PDB file of C-alpha atoms and ligand atoms in Angstrom:
ATOM      1  CA  MET A 705    -208.946-210.392   6.554  1.00 41.00           C
ATOM      2  CA  SER A 706    -207.021-213.700   5.976  1.00 42.00           C
ATOM      3  CA  GLY A 707    -203.787-212.369   5.075  1.00 47.00           C
ATOM      4  CA  ASP A 708    -203.772-210.827   1.222  1.00 90.00           C
ATOM      5  CA  LEU A 709    -206.857-212.992  -0.511  1.00 96.00           C
ATOM      6  CA  ALA A 710    -209.986-211.392  -2.382  1.00 97.00           C
ATOM      7  CA  ILE A 711    -211.346-214.794  -2.246  1.00 98.00           C
ATOM      8  CA  ARG A 712    -211.431-217.958   0.017  1.00 97.00           C
ATOM      9  CA  LEU A 713    -213.059-221.166  -0.523  1.00 97.00           C
ATOM     10  CA  ARG A 714    -212.528-224.217   1.481  1.00 97.00           C
ATOM     11  CA  GLY A 715    -214.756-227.097   1.317  1.00 97.00           C
ATOM     12  CA  VAL A 716    -217.785-225.042  -0.254  1.00 98.00           C
ATOM     13  CA  VAL A 717    -221.243-227.446  -0.995  1.00 98.00           C
ATOM     14  CA  LYS A 718    -223.909-226.579  -3.623  1.00 98.00           C
ATOM     15  CA  ARG A 719    -226.810-228.782  -3.430  1.00 97.00           C
ATOM     16  CA  TYR A 720    -230.013-228.720  -6.081  1.00 97.00           C
ATOM     17  CA  GLY A 721    -231.542-231.763  -5.484  1.00 95.00           C
ATOM     18  CA  PRO A 722    -229.735-234.833  -6.654  1.00 95.00           C
ATOM     19  CA  ILE A 723    -227.112-233.081  -8.091  1.00 96.00           C
ATOM     20  CA  THR A 724    -224.391-231.305  -6.722  1.00 97.00           C
ATOM     21  CA  ALA A 725    -223.065-228.561  -8.111  1.00 97.00           C
ATOM     22  CA  VAL A 726    -220.220-228.014  -6.362  1.00 97.00           C
ATOM     23  CA  ASP A 727    -218.391-230.288  -4.573  1.00 97.00           C
ATOM     24  CA  GLY A 728    -216.136-229.850  -1.738  1.00 96.00           C
ATOM     25  CA  LEU A 729    -214.786-226.864  -3.741  1.00 97.00           C
ATOM     26  CA  ASP A 730    -211.310-224.527  -1.896  1.00 96.00           C
ATOM     27  CA  LEU A 731    -210.047-221.999  -4.004  1.00 96.00           C
ATOM     28  CA  ASP A 732    -207.649-218.617  -3.170  1.00 96.00           C
ATOM     29  CA  VAL A 733    -207.513-215.381  -4.852  1.00 97.00           C
ATOM     30  CA  PRO A 734    -205.123-213.209  -4.032  1.00 96.00           C
ATOM     31  CA  GLU A 735    -205.733-209.504  -3.971  1.00 95.00           C
ATOM     32  CA  GLY A 736    -204.738-207.933  -7.353  1.00 94.00           C
ATOM     33  CA  THR A 737    -204.507-210.835  -9.232  1.00 95.00           C
ATOM     34  CA  CYS A 738    -206.301-212.755 -11.954  1.00 96.00           C
ATOM     35  CA  VAL A 739    -207.610-216.063 -11.018  1.00 97.00           C
ATOM     36  CA  GLY A 740    -209.195-217.871 -14.123  1.00 97.00           C
ATOM     37  CA  LEU A 741    -211.948-220.549 -13.284  1.00 96.00           C
ATOM     38  CA  LEU A 742    -211.791-223.144 -16.245  1.00 95.00           C
ATOM     39  CA  GLY A 743    -214.221-226.483 -16.595  1.00 91.00           C
ATOM     40  CA  PRO A 744    -216.772-227.673 -19.102  1.00 87.00           C
ATOM     41  CA  ASN A 745    -220.404-226.650 -19.799  1.00 86.00           C
ATOM     42  CA  GLY A 746    -221.591-227.978 -16.030  1.00 89.00           C
ATOM     43  CA  ALA A 747    -218.276-228.720 -14.353  1.00 93.00           C
ATOM     44  CA  GLY A 748    -219.939-226.175 -11.460  1.00 95.00           C
ATOM     45  CA  LYS A 749    -218.319-222.707 -12.705  1.00 94.00           C
ATOM     46  CA  SER A 750    -221.730-221.045 -12.140  1.00 93.00           C
ATOM     47  CA  THR A 751    -223.446-221.768  -9.240  1.00 96.00           C
ATOM     48  CA  THR A 752    -219.288-220.334  -7.369  1.00 96.00           C
ATOM     49  CA  MET A 753    -220.250-216.942  -9.151  1.00 95.00           C
ATOM     50  CA  ARG A 754    -223.658-217.219  -7.477  1.00 95.00           C
ATOM     51  CA  LEU A 755    -222.148-218.724  -3.946  1.00 97.00           C
ATOM     52  CA  LEU A 756    -219.857-215.553  -4.562  1.00 96.00           C
ATOM     53  CA  THR A 757    -222.853-213.064  -4.821  1.00 93.00           C
ATOM     54  CA  ALA A 758    -224.845-214.376  -2.533  1.00 93.00           C
ATOM     55  CA  GLN A 759    -227.624-214.957  -5.341  1.00 93.00           C
ATOM     56  CA  ALA A 760    -227.015-218.824  -3.875  1.00 96.00           C
ATOM     57  CA  ILE A 761    -226.578-219.917  -0.840  1.00 97.00           C
ATOM     58  CA  ALA A 762    -223.689-223.488  -0.516  1.00 97.00           C
ATOM     59  CA  ASP A 763    -224.616-226.117   2.381  1.00 98.00           C
ATOM     60  CA  GLU A 764    -221.571-226.442   3.241  1.00 97.00           C
ATOM     61  CA  GLY A 765    -218.204-225.418   3.816  1.00 97.00           C
ATOM     62  CA  GLU A 766    -216.400-221.657   3.993  1.00 97.00           C
ATOM     63  CA  LEU A 767    -216.968-218.665   2.645  1.00 97.00           C
ATOM     64  CA  GLU A 768    -214.922-214.991   2.716  1.00 97.00           C
ATOM     65  CA  VAL A 769    -214.945-212.212  -0.192  1.00 97.00           C
ATOM     66  CA  LEU A 770    -212.455-209.327   0.697  1.00 96.00           C
ATOM     67  CA  GLY A 771    -212.681-210.746   4.005  1.00 95.00           C
ATOM     68  CA  PHE A 772    -215.992-210.900   4.612  1.00 97.00           C
ATOM     69  CA  ARG A 773    -218.221-213.867   5.962  1.00 96.00           C
ATOM     70  CA  LEU A 774    -220.651-215.805   3.538  1.00 95.00           C
ATOM     71  CA  PRO A 775    -223.709-215.318   3.331  1.00 93.00           C
ATOM     72  CA  GLU A 776    -223.318-212.849   6.779  1.00 95.00           C
ATOM     73  CA  GLU A 777    -222.110-209.841   5.567  1.00 96.00           C
ATOM     74  CA  SER A 778    -222.753-210.322   1.553  1.00 94.00           C
ATOM     75  CA  LYS A 779    -223.974-206.946   1.210  1.00 94.00           C
ATOM     76  CA  ALA A 780    -220.913-205.052   2.869  1.00 95.00           C
ATOM     77  CA  ALA A 781    -219.171-207.809   0.276  1.00 95.00           C
ATOM     78  CA  ARG A 782    -220.685-206.527  -3.233  1.00 93.00           C
ATOM     79  CA  ALA A 783    -220.726-203.107  -2.278  1.00 93.00           C
ATOM     80  CA  GLN A 784    -217.028-203.398  -2.970  1.00 94.00           C
ATOM     81  CA  CYS A 785    -217.538-206.106  -6.005  1.00 95.00           C
ATOM     82  CA  GLY A 786    -218.017-204.938  -9.243  1.00 95.00           C
ATOM     83  CA  VAL A 787    -220.174-207.925 -11.431  1.00 95.00           C
ATOM     84  CA  VAL A 788    -220.606-208.741 -14.521  1.00 93.00           C
ATOM     85  CA  PRO A 789    -222.976-211.662 -15.332  1.00 90.00           C
ATOM     86  CA  GLN A 790    -223.324-214.001 -18.265  1.00 87.00           C
ATOM     87  CA  LEU A 791    -226.277-213.289 -19.333  1.00 87.00           C
ATOM     88  CA  ASP A 792    -226.943-209.743 -20.913  1.00 88.00           C
ATOM     89  CA  ASN A 793    -229.791-207.869 -18.402  1.00 90.00           C
ATOM     90  CA  LEU A 794    -229.106-204.188 -19.357  1.00 94.00           C
ATOM     91  CA  ASP A 795    -232.194-201.604 -19.292  1.00 93.00           C
ATOM     92  CA  THR A 796    -232.151-201.819 -23.139  1.00 93.00           C
ATOM     93  CA  THR A 797    -234.867-198.556 -22.697  1.00 94.00           C
ATOM     94  CA  LEU A 798    -231.650-196.653 -21.385  1.00 96.00           C
ATOM     95  CA  THR A 799    -228.898-194.796 -23.006  1.00 96.00           C
ATOM     96  CA  VAL A 800    -225.023-195.679 -22.393  1.00 97.00           C
ATOM     97  CA  GLU A 801    -225.210-194.085 -20.543  1.00 96.00           C
ATOM     98  CA  GLN A 802    -227.935-194.089 -18.399  1.00 96.00           C
ATOM     99  CA  ASN A 803    -227.543-198.049 -17.530  1.00 96.00           C
ATOM    100  CA  LEU A 804    -223.913-196.111 -16.200  1.00 97.00           C
ATOM    101  CA  LEU A 805    -225.853-193.583 -13.782  1.00 96.00           C
ATOM    102  CA  VAL A 806    -228.453-195.723 -12.748  1.00 95.00           C
ATOM    103  CA  PHE A 807    -225.733-198.077 -10.929  1.00 95.00           C
ATOM    104  CA  THR A 808    -224.420-194.711  -9.685  1.00 95.00           C
ATOM    105  CA  TYR A 809    -226.732-194.369  -7.732  1.00 94.00           C
ATOM    106  CA  LEU A 810    -227.285-198.554  -6.918  1.00 92.00           C
ATOM    107  CA  TYR A 811    -223.996-197.813  -5.491  1.00 92.00           C
ATOM    108  CA  ARG A 812    -224.293-194.912  -3.674  1.00 91.00           C
ATOM    109  CA  ILE A 813    -221.618-192.778  -5.260  1.00 94.00           C
ATOM    110  CA  GLY A 814    -221.844-189.163  -4.612  1.00 92.00           C
ATOM    111  CA  ARG A 815    -223.190-186.789  -6.557  1.00 91.00           C
ATOM    112  CA  LYS A 816    -219.890-184.713  -6.956  1.00 92.00           C
ATOM    113  CA  GLU A 817    -218.336-187.967  -8.073  1.00 94.00           C
ATOM    114  CA  ARG A 818    -221.103-189.038 -10.689  1.00 94.00           C
ATOM    115  CA  ARG A 819    -219.576-187.656 -13.530  1.00 95.00           C
ATOM    116  CA  GLN A 820    -216.610-188.213 -13.064  1.00 95.00           C
ATOM    117  CA  ALA A 821    -217.374-192.147 -12.398  1.00 95.00           C
ATOM    118  CA  ILE A 822    -219.339-192.483 -15.317  1.00 96.00           C
ATOM    119  CA  GLU A 823    -216.607-190.331 -17.939  1.00 96.00           C
ATOM    120  CA  ARG A 824    -213.842-193.354 -16.753  1.00 93.00           C
ATOM    121  CA  ALA A 825    -216.290-196.440 -17.132  1.00 94.00           C
ATOM    122  CA  LEU A 826    -216.350-195.130 -20.572  1.00 95.00           C
ATOM    123  CA  THR A 827    -213.232-194.675 -21.680  1.00 93.00           C
ATOM    124  CA  MET A 828    -212.468-197.801 -19.393  1.00 89.00           C
ATOM    125  CA  ALA A 829    -214.989-199.985 -22.261  1.00 90.00           C
ATOM    126  CA  ASN A 830    -214.720-197.308 -25.245  1.00 90.00           C
ATOM    127  CA  LEU A 831    -217.544-196.426 -24.996  1.00 94.00           C
ATOM    128  CA  VAL A 832    -217.176-192.651 -25.144  1.00 95.00           C
ATOM    129  CA  ASP A 833    -218.707-192.172 -28.593  1.00 95.00           C
ATOM    130  CA  ARG A 834    -221.568-194.243 -27.518  1.00 96.00           C
ATOM    131  CA  ARG A 835    -223.045-192.971 -24.886  1.00 95.00           C
ATOM    132  CA  LYS A 836    -225.879-191.801 -26.667  1.00 97.00           C
ATOM    133  CA  ASP A 837    -226.515-194.547 -28.220  1.00 96.00           C
ATOM    134  CA  ARG A 838    -229.864-196.717 -26.705  1.00 96.00           C
ATOM    135  CA  ALA A 839    -229.014-200.178 -25.188  1.00 95.00           C
ATOM    136  CA  ASP A 840    -230.444-201.991 -27.589  1.00 94.00           C
ATOM    137  CA  LYS A 841    -228.706-200.284 -30.946  1.00 94.00           C
ATOM    138  CA  LEU A 842    -225.092-202.074 -29.929  1.00 94.00           C
ATOM    139  CA  SER A 843    -223.658-204.711 -31.027  1.00 91.00           C
ATOM    140  CA  GLY A 844    -223.580-208.068 -29.076  1.00 89.00           C
ATOM    141  CA  GLY A 845    -220.032-207.118 -27.862  1.00 89.00           C
ATOM    142  CA  MET A 846    -220.525-203.021 -27.149  1.00 92.00           C
ATOM    143  CA  ARG A 847    -222.921-204.151 -25.034  1.00 93.00           C
ATOM    144  CA  ARG A 848    -221.365-206.571 -23.024  1.00 92.00           C
ATOM    145  CA  ARG A 849    -218.469-203.726 -22.463  1.00 92.00           C
ATOM    146  CA  LEU A 850    -220.887-201.996 -21.478  1.00 94.00           C
ATOM    147  CA  LEU A 851    -221.942-205.227 -18.602  1.00 94.00           C
ATOM    148  CA  ILE A 852    -218.541-204.263 -17.416  1.00 93.00           C
ATOM    149  CA  ALA A 853    -218.330-200.740 -17.824  1.00 93.00           C
ATOM    150  CA  ARG A 854    -221.687-200.725 -15.255  1.00 95.00           C
ATOM    151  CA  ALA A 855    -219.827-203.223 -13.192  1.00 94.00           C
ATOM    152  CA  LEU A 856    -216.673-200.917 -12.358  1.00 93.00           C
ATOM    153  CA  VAL A 857    -218.627-197.532 -11.577  1.00 94.00           C
ATOM    154  CA  HIS A 858    -217.716-197.936  -8.424  1.00 94.00           C
ATOM    155  CA  ARG A 859    -214.174-199.186  -8.262  1.00 93.00           C
ATOM    156  CA  PRO A 860    -214.731-202.821  -7.295  1.00 95.00           C
ATOM    157  CA  ARG A 861    -211.558-203.801  -5.199  1.00 94.00           C
ATOM    158  CA  LEU A 862    -213.175-207.487  -7.039  1.00 97.00           C
ATOM    159  CA  VAL A 863    -214.747-208.125 -10.140  1.00 96.00           C
ATOM    160  CA  LEU A 864    -216.353-211.247 -11.466  1.00 97.00           C
ATOM    161  CA  LEU A 865    -216.869-211.890 -14.605  1.00 95.00           C
ATOM    162  CA  ASP A 866    -218.962-215.101 -15.340  1.00 93.00           C
ATOM    163  CA  GLU A 867    -217.583-216.207 -19.290  1.00 91.00           C
ATOM    164  CA  PRO A 868    -217.196-213.016 -19.680  1.00 90.00           C
ATOM    165  CA  THR A 869    -216.722-213.434 -24.101  1.00 89.00           C
ATOM    166  CA  VAL A 870    -218.867-216.313 -24.415  1.00 86.00           C
ATOM    167  CA  GLY A 871    -221.239-216.476 -27.419  1.00 82.00           C
ATOM    168  CA  LEU A 872    -218.961-214.104 -29.246  1.00 86.00           C
ATOM    169  CA  ASP A 873    -217.007-213.972 -31.972  1.00 86.00           C
ATOM    170  CA  PRO A 874    -213.517-214.162 -31.941  1.00 86.00           C
ATOM    171  CA  GLN A 875    -212.446-210.037 -32.677  1.00 85.00           C
ATOM    172  CA  VAL A 876    -214.960-208.650 -30.123  1.00 86.00           C
ATOM    173  CA  ARG A 877    -213.593-211.894 -28.466  1.00 88.00           C
ATOM    174  CA  GLN A 878    -210.043-209.377 -28.158  1.00 89.00           C
ATOM    175  CA  GLU A 879    -211.077-205.945 -27.692  1.00 87.00           C
ATOM    176  CA  LEU A 880    -212.843-207.594 -24.066  1.00 89.00           C
ATOM    177  CA  TRP A 881    -210.128-209.244 -22.635  1.00 92.00           C
ATOM    178  CA  ALA A 882    -207.809-205.588 -23.957  1.00 91.00           C
ATOM    179  CA  LEU A 883    -209.753-204.645 -21.820  1.00 89.00           C
ATOM    180  CA  ILE A 884    -210.553-206.784 -18.773  1.00 93.00           C
ATOM    181  CA  ASP A 885    -206.157-206.784 -19.144  1.00 92.00           C
ATOM    182  CA  ALA A 886    -206.305-202.926 -18.838  1.00 91.00           C
ATOM    183  CA  LEU A 887    -208.483-204.175 -15.233  1.00 91.00           C
ATOM    184  CA  ARG A 888    -205.864-206.027 -13.960  1.00 91.00           C
ATOM    185  CA  ALA A 889    -203.081-203.385 -15.048  1.00 91.00           C
ATOM    186  CA  GLU A 890    -204.361-201.111 -12.534  1.00 89.00           C
ATOM    187  CA  GLY A 891    -204.542-203.715  -9.871  1.00 91.00           C
ATOM    188  CA  THR A 892    -208.641-204.817 -10.193  1.00 94.00           C
ATOM    189  CA  THR A 893    -208.029-207.925  -8.472  1.00 97.00           C
ATOM    190  CA  ILE A 894    -210.109-210.379 -11.038  1.00 97.00           C
ATOM    191  CA  LEU A 895    -211.725-213.804 -10.843  1.00 97.00           C
ATOM    192  CA  MET A 896    -213.300-215.147 -14.344  1.00 96.00           C
ATOM    193  CA  SER A 897    -215.641-217.761 -15.230  1.00 95.00           C
ATOM    194  CA  THR A 898    -214.672-219.250 -18.965  1.00 91.00           C
ATOM    195  CA  HIS A 899    -214.631-222.625 -20.727  1.00 86.00           C
ATOM    196  CA  TYR A 900    -212.266-221.020 -24.048  1.00 90.00           C
ATOM    197  CA  ILE A 901    -208.609-221.900 -23.146  1.00 90.00           C
ATOM    198  CA  GLU A 902    -206.888-219.285 -24.568  1.00 90.00           C
ATOM    199  CA  GLU A 903    -208.428-216.837 -22.529  1.00 91.00           C
ATOM    200  CA  ALA A 904    -207.495-218.481 -19.137  1.00 93.00           C
ATOM    201  CA  GLN A 905    -204.123-218.785 -20.756  1.00 91.00           C
ATOM    202  CA  ARG A 906    -204.176-215.087 -22.075  1.00 91.00           C
ATOM    203  CA  LEU A 907    -205.790-213.090 -18.847  1.00 93.00           C
ATOM    204  CA  ALA A 908    -205.458-215.588 -15.370  1.00 95.00           C
ATOM    205  CA  ASP A 909    -202.255-215.331 -13.237  1.00 95.00           C
ATOM    206  CA  THR A 910    -203.086-218.715 -12.386  1.00 96.00           C
ATOM    207  CA  VAL A 911    -205.337-220.692 -13.485  1.00 97.00           C
ATOM    208  CA  LEU A 912    -207.963-223.201 -11.882  1.00 97.00           C
ATOM    209  CA  ILE A 913    -209.078-226.183 -13.774  1.00 96.00           C
ATOM    210  CA  MET A 914    -212.790-227.359 -12.057  1.00 95.00           C
ATOM    211  CA  SER A 915    -215.026-230.864 -13.345  1.00 93.00           C
ATOM    212  CA  HIS A 916    -217.491-232.574 -11.677  1.00 93.00           C
ATOM    213  CA  GLY A 917    -217.672-229.190  -9.094  1.00 95.00           C
ATOM    214  CA  SER A 918    -214.784-229.617  -7.817  1.00 93.00           C
ATOM    215  CA  ALA A 919    -211.033-228.463  -8.472  1.00 95.00           C
ATOM    216  CA  VAL A 920    -208.402-230.576 -10.037  1.00 94.00           C
ATOM    217  CA  ALA A 921    -206.193-228.738 -11.173  1.00 96.00           C
ATOM    218  CA  ALA A 922    -204.924-224.855  -9.833  1.00 96.00           C
ATOM    219  CA  GLY A 923    -201.575-223.055 -10.725  1.00 96.00           C
ATOM    220  CA  PRO A 924    -200.117-220.749 -13.479  1.00 96.00           C
ATOM    221  CA  PRO A 925    -200.704-222.318 -16.697  1.00 95.00           C
ATOM    222  CA  ALA A 926    -197.179-222.867 -17.426  1.00 95.00           C
ATOM    223  CA  GLN A 927    -197.029-223.744 -14.327  1.00 96.00           C
ATOM    224  CA  LEU A 928    -199.930-226.505 -15.326  1.00 96.00           C
ATOM    225  CA  VAL A 929    -199.116-226.879 -17.744  1.00 95.00           C
ATOM    226  CA  ALA A 930    -195.117-228.094 -17.099  1.00 94.00           C
ATOM    227  CA  ASP A 931    -196.722-230.195 -14.512  1.00 94.00           C
ATOM    228  CA  HIS A 932    -198.788-232.558 -16.156  1.00 93.00           C
ATOM    229  CA  ALA A 933    -198.280-232.627 -19.780  1.00 92.00           C
ATOM    230  CA  GLY A 934    -194.374-231.786 -19.872  1.00 92.00           C
ATOM    231  CA  ARG A 935    -193.042-229.302 -22.420  1.00 93.00           C
ATOM    232  CA  GLU A 936    -193.229-231.008 -25.588  1.00 93.00           C
ATOM    233  CA  ALA A 937    -195.952-233.093 -27.918  1.00 94.00           C
ATOM    234  CA  VAL A 938    -196.073-234.476 -30.809  1.00 92.00           C
ATOM    235  CA  GLU A 939    -198.955-234.552 -33.233  1.00 93.00           C
ATOM    236  CA  VAL A 940    -199.391-237.682 -35.207  1.00 93.00           C
ATOM    237  CA  TYR A 941    -202.233-238.180 -37.983  1.00 93.00           C
ATOM    238  CA  GLY A 942    -203.672-240.909 -39.901  1.00 89.00           C
ATOM    239  CA  PRO A 943    -206.349-242.844 -40.689  1.00 90.00           C
ATOM    240  CA  PRO A 944    -207.663-244.474 -37.337  1.00 88.00           C
ATOM    241  CA  PRO A 945    -205.527-247.907 -38.078  1.00 89.00           C
ATOM    242  CA  ARG A 946    -202.455-245.329 -37.311  1.00 89.00           C
ATOM    243  CA  LEU A 947    -203.879-243.107 -34.581  1.00 90.00           C
ATOM    244  CA  ALA A 948    -204.246-246.637 -32.652  1.00 90.00           C
ATOM    245  CA  GLU A 949    -200.562-248.579 -33.320  1.00 90.00           C
ATOM    246  CA  ALA A 950    -199.355-244.367 -32.302  1.00 89.00           C
ATOM    247  CA  GLU A 951    -201.175-244.874 -29.186  1.00 89.00           C
ATOM    248  CA  ALA A 952    -199.913-247.618 -28.441  1.00 90.00           C
ATOM    249  CA  ALA A 953    -196.239-247.909 -29.109  1.00 88.00           C
ATOM    250  CA  ALA A 954    -196.855-244.416 -27.222  1.00 88.00           C
ATOM    251  CA  ARG A 955    -198.293-246.198 -23.661  1.00 88.00           C
ATOM    252  CA  ALA A 956    -195.767-248.679 -24.050  1.00 88.00           C
ATOM    253  CA  ALA A 957    -193.080-246.075 -23.469  1.00 86.00           C
ATOM    254  CA  GLY A 958    -194.768-244.453 -20.715  1.00 87.00           C
ATOM    255  CA  LEU A 959    -196.271-241.529 -22.019  1.00 89.00           C
ATOM    256  CA  LEU A 960    -199.006-239.973 -21.713  1.00 90.00           C
ATOM    257  CA  THR A 961    -201.871-239.327 -25.061  1.00 92.00           C
ATOM    258  CA  ARG A 962    -204.405-237.526 -26.225  1.00 91.00           C
ATOM    259  CA  ARG A 963    -206.934-238.062 -28.899  1.00 86.00           C
ATOM    260  CA  THR A 964    -208.023-235.040 -31.021  1.00 80.00           C
ATOM    261  CA  GLY A 965    -210.894-235.363 -33.634  1.00 76.00           C
ATOM    262  CA  THR A 966    -208.102-236.726 -36.297  1.00 85.00           C
ATOM    263  CA  SER A 967    -204.813-237.445 -34.299  1.00 90.00           C
ATOM    264  CA  VAL A 968    -203.368-238.419 -31.327  1.00 92.00           C
ATOM    265  CA  SER A 969    -200.896-236.514 -28.943  1.00 93.00           C
ATOM    266  CA  VAL A 970    -197.752-238.441 -27.253  1.00 92.00           C
ATOM    267  CA  LEU A 971    -197.157-235.679 -24.977  1.00 93.00           C
ATOM    268  CA  GLY A 972    -194.268-235.236 -22.365  1.00 90.00           C
ATOM    269  CA  ILE A 973    -192.256-236.341 -24.778  1.00 89.00           C
ATOM    270  CA  GLU A 974    -189.041-235.349 -23.992  1.00 88.00           C
ATOM    271  CA  ALA A 975    -188.799-237.297 -21.607  1.00 80.00           C
ATOM    272  CA  ALA A 976    -188.985-240.544 -24.296  1.00 76.00           C
ATOM    273  CA  ASP A 977    -185.496-241.502 -25.684  1.00 77.00           C
ATOM    274  CA  GLY A 978    -186.326-241.399 -29.011  1.00 75.00           C
ATOM    275  CA  ARG A 979    -189.363-243.389 -28.910  1.00 75.00           C
ATOM    276  CA  ALA A 980    -192.031-241.218 -29.319  1.00 77.00           C
ATOM    277  CA  PRO A 981    -193.686-241.897 -32.767  1.00 81.00           C
ATOM    278  CA  GLU A 982    -193.263-239.780 -35.297  1.00 85.00           C
ATOM    279  CA  GLY A 983    -194.898-236.623 -36.374  1.00 88.00           C
ATOM    280  CA  GLU A 984    -195.404-232.791 -35.627  1.00 92.00           C
ATOM    281  CA  ARG A 985    -193.387-231.448 -32.240  1.00 93.00           C
ATOM    282  CA  ARG A 986    -195.290-228.696 -30.982  1.00 94.00           C
ATOM    283  CA  PRO A 987    -195.033-226.824 -27.575  1.00 95.00           C
ATOM    284  CA  ALA A 988    -197.243-229.131 -25.006  1.00 94.00           C
ATOM    285  CA  ASN A 989    -200.391-226.558 -23.712  1.00 93.00           C
ATOM    286  CA  LEU A 990    -203.135-225.529 -21.600  1.00 94.00           C
ATOM    287  CA  GLU A 991    -205.668-227.514 -23.298  1.00 92.00           C
ATOM    288  CA  ASP A 992    -203.503-230.188 -23.419  1.00 93.00           C
ATOM    289  CA  VAL A 993    -203.730-230.542 -19.333  1.00 94.00           C
ATOM    290  CA  PHE A 994    -207.549-229.690 -19.499  1.00 92.00           C
ATOM    291  CA  VAL A 995    -208.485-233.246 -21.859  1.00 91.00           C
ATOM    292  CA  LEU A 996    -205.604-234.770 -19.420  1.00 91.00           C
ATOM    293  CA  LEU A 997    -207.615-233.711 -15.959  1.00 91.00           C
ATOM    294  CA  THR A 998    -210.776-233.596 -17.795  1.00 89.00           C
ATOM    295  CA  GLY A 999    -211.416-236.295 -20.038  1.00 83.00           C
ATOM    296  CA  GLU A1000    -213.483-233.343 -22.216  1.00 72.00           C
ATOM    297  CA  GLU A1001    -212.707-231.948 -25.383  1.00 66.00           C
ATOM    298  CA  ILE A1002    -213.713-227.474 -25.401  1.00 59.00           C
ATOM    299  CA  ASP A1003    -213.465-224.799 -27.472  1.00 53.00           C
TER     300      ASP A1003
HETATM  301  P1  ATP B2308    -222.235-223.810 -17.449  1.00 54.54           P
HETATM  302  O1  ATP B2308    -221.052-222.848 -18.641  1.00 54.54           O
HETATM  303  O2  ATP B2308    -222.444-224.349 -18.835  1.00 54.54           O
HETATM  304  O3  ATP B2308    -223.103-222.239 -16.740  1.00 54.54           O
HETATM  305  P2  ATP B2308    -220.968-224.379 -15.586  1.00 54.54           P
HETATM  306  O4  ATP B2308    -220.213-224.674 -14.873  1.00 54.54           O
HETATM  307  O5  ATP B2308    -221.594-223.294 -14.495  1.00 54.54           O
HETATM  308  O6  ATP B2308    -221.729-225.355 -17.246  1.00 54.54           O
HETATM  309  P3  ATP B2308    -222.918-224.868 -12.854  1.00 54.54           P
HETATM  310  O7  ATP B2308    -224.222-223.622 -14.566  1.00 54.54           O
HETATM  311  O8  ATP B2308    -222.698-224.417 -12.224  1.00 54.54           O
HETATM  312  O9  ATP B2308    -222.131-224.931 -14.242  1.00 54.54           O
HETATM  313  O10 ATP B2308    -223.816-225.918 -12.703  1.00 54.54           O
HETATM  314  C1  ATP B2308    -223.002-226.833 -12.890  1.00 54.54           C
HETATM  315  C2  ATP B2308    -224.069-228.280 -12.869  1.00 54.54           C
HETATM  316  O11 ATP B2308    -225.433-227.937 -11.050  1.00 54.54           O
HETATM  317  C3  ATP B2308    -225.211-228.759 -13.510  1.00 54.54           C
HETATM  318  O12 ATP B2308    -225.199-230.029 -14.001  1.00 54.54           O
HETATM  319  C4  ATP B2308    -226.181-227.319 -13.566  1.00 54.54           C
HETATM  320  O13 ATP B2308    -227.297-228.206 -14.856  1.00 54.54           O
HETATM  321  C5  ATP B2308    -226.659-227.452 -12.244  1.00 54.54           C
HETATM  322  N1  ATP B2308    -227.765-226.637 -11.264  1.00 54.54           N
HETATM  323  C6  ATP B2308    -226.861-224.915 -11.761  1.00 54.54           C
HETATM  324  N2  ATP B2308    -227.947-224.479 -10.865  1.00 54.54           N
HETATM  325  C7  ATP B2308    -229.212-224.918 -11.047  1.00 54.54           C
HETATM  326  C8  ATP B2308    -229.975-224.788 -10.096  1.00 54.54           C
HETATM  327  N3  ATP B2308    -230.597-224.038 -10.268  1.00 54.54           N
HETATM  328  N4  ATP B2308    -231.173-225.773 -10.244  1.00 54.54           N
HETATM  329  C9  ATP B2308    -231.005-227.063 -10.139  1.00 54.54           C
HETATM  330  N5  ATP B2308    -229.701-227.774 -10.770  1.00 54.54           N
HETATM  331  C10 ATP B2308    -228.262-227.094 -11.056  1.00 54.54           C
END
């Protein structure tokens, strides 16, 4: 085991023919923390997740999960991991409880502990009242909670969540955030991929911003904001010529800017000595950092 790292990747490369999906990635996930992999579509998040479960094999680099080297010792690592896939692969012919029971067998939970393991997972995912329902009768949010519950039956030391709230509406997303927060509070180590900035900001102790297969920045969200976008931003609204003017003035004053659909954000204005354009003031945020570093707009 390298110190207290649950995951350690060094120089990991994964190619699919001419495409390099993961391109020299370094990643540290300290035990007991929640790390968010944040990146636009195609950044390599899902491929990274698949490498960690040995569903894909790296072409280059070193991978360690819970002290086990991948791919050689992937079985031992998998036994202590809970994996929540992006795609719902529940058995829809089975009830909630039966879906969990199948996983207690897969993870070789002893007969005497099975009942308690299932109750615990049902309680965490707030599905106690739904235990007898068939999986195909559940709402999208409940199915996703069941997918998470299923990954928890064997009390994994590490949980891998691939885009846990993708495609869900905002209230349902909040419920899932509460569930992930509860896991964090229990001390479970979590690696979560997401393309929702708010999700990374709310849940992750450390965020790693990925673009084109590698890390462009990593750190606690507040630190990333302070380092890359400063403290305060001003949002300038108006017709395109007004925006272009504000942009040019800000750049001439040495300030960073970014465009949103209808406005220009001028960043780090606390250092502008009054030379920032007029506009609505707001705190700098992780979205500013994301756009500055990846050049991409995301949700
Ligand atoms: P998304 O959120 O869309 O899943 P992502 O950040 O998870 O994006 P990946 O799915 O890891 O990104 O994809 C990274 C790149 O690798 C993309 O260009 C993708 O088309 C390519 N890719 C991923 N899996 C395969 C595969 N099995 N065969 C060929 N190309 C692949």
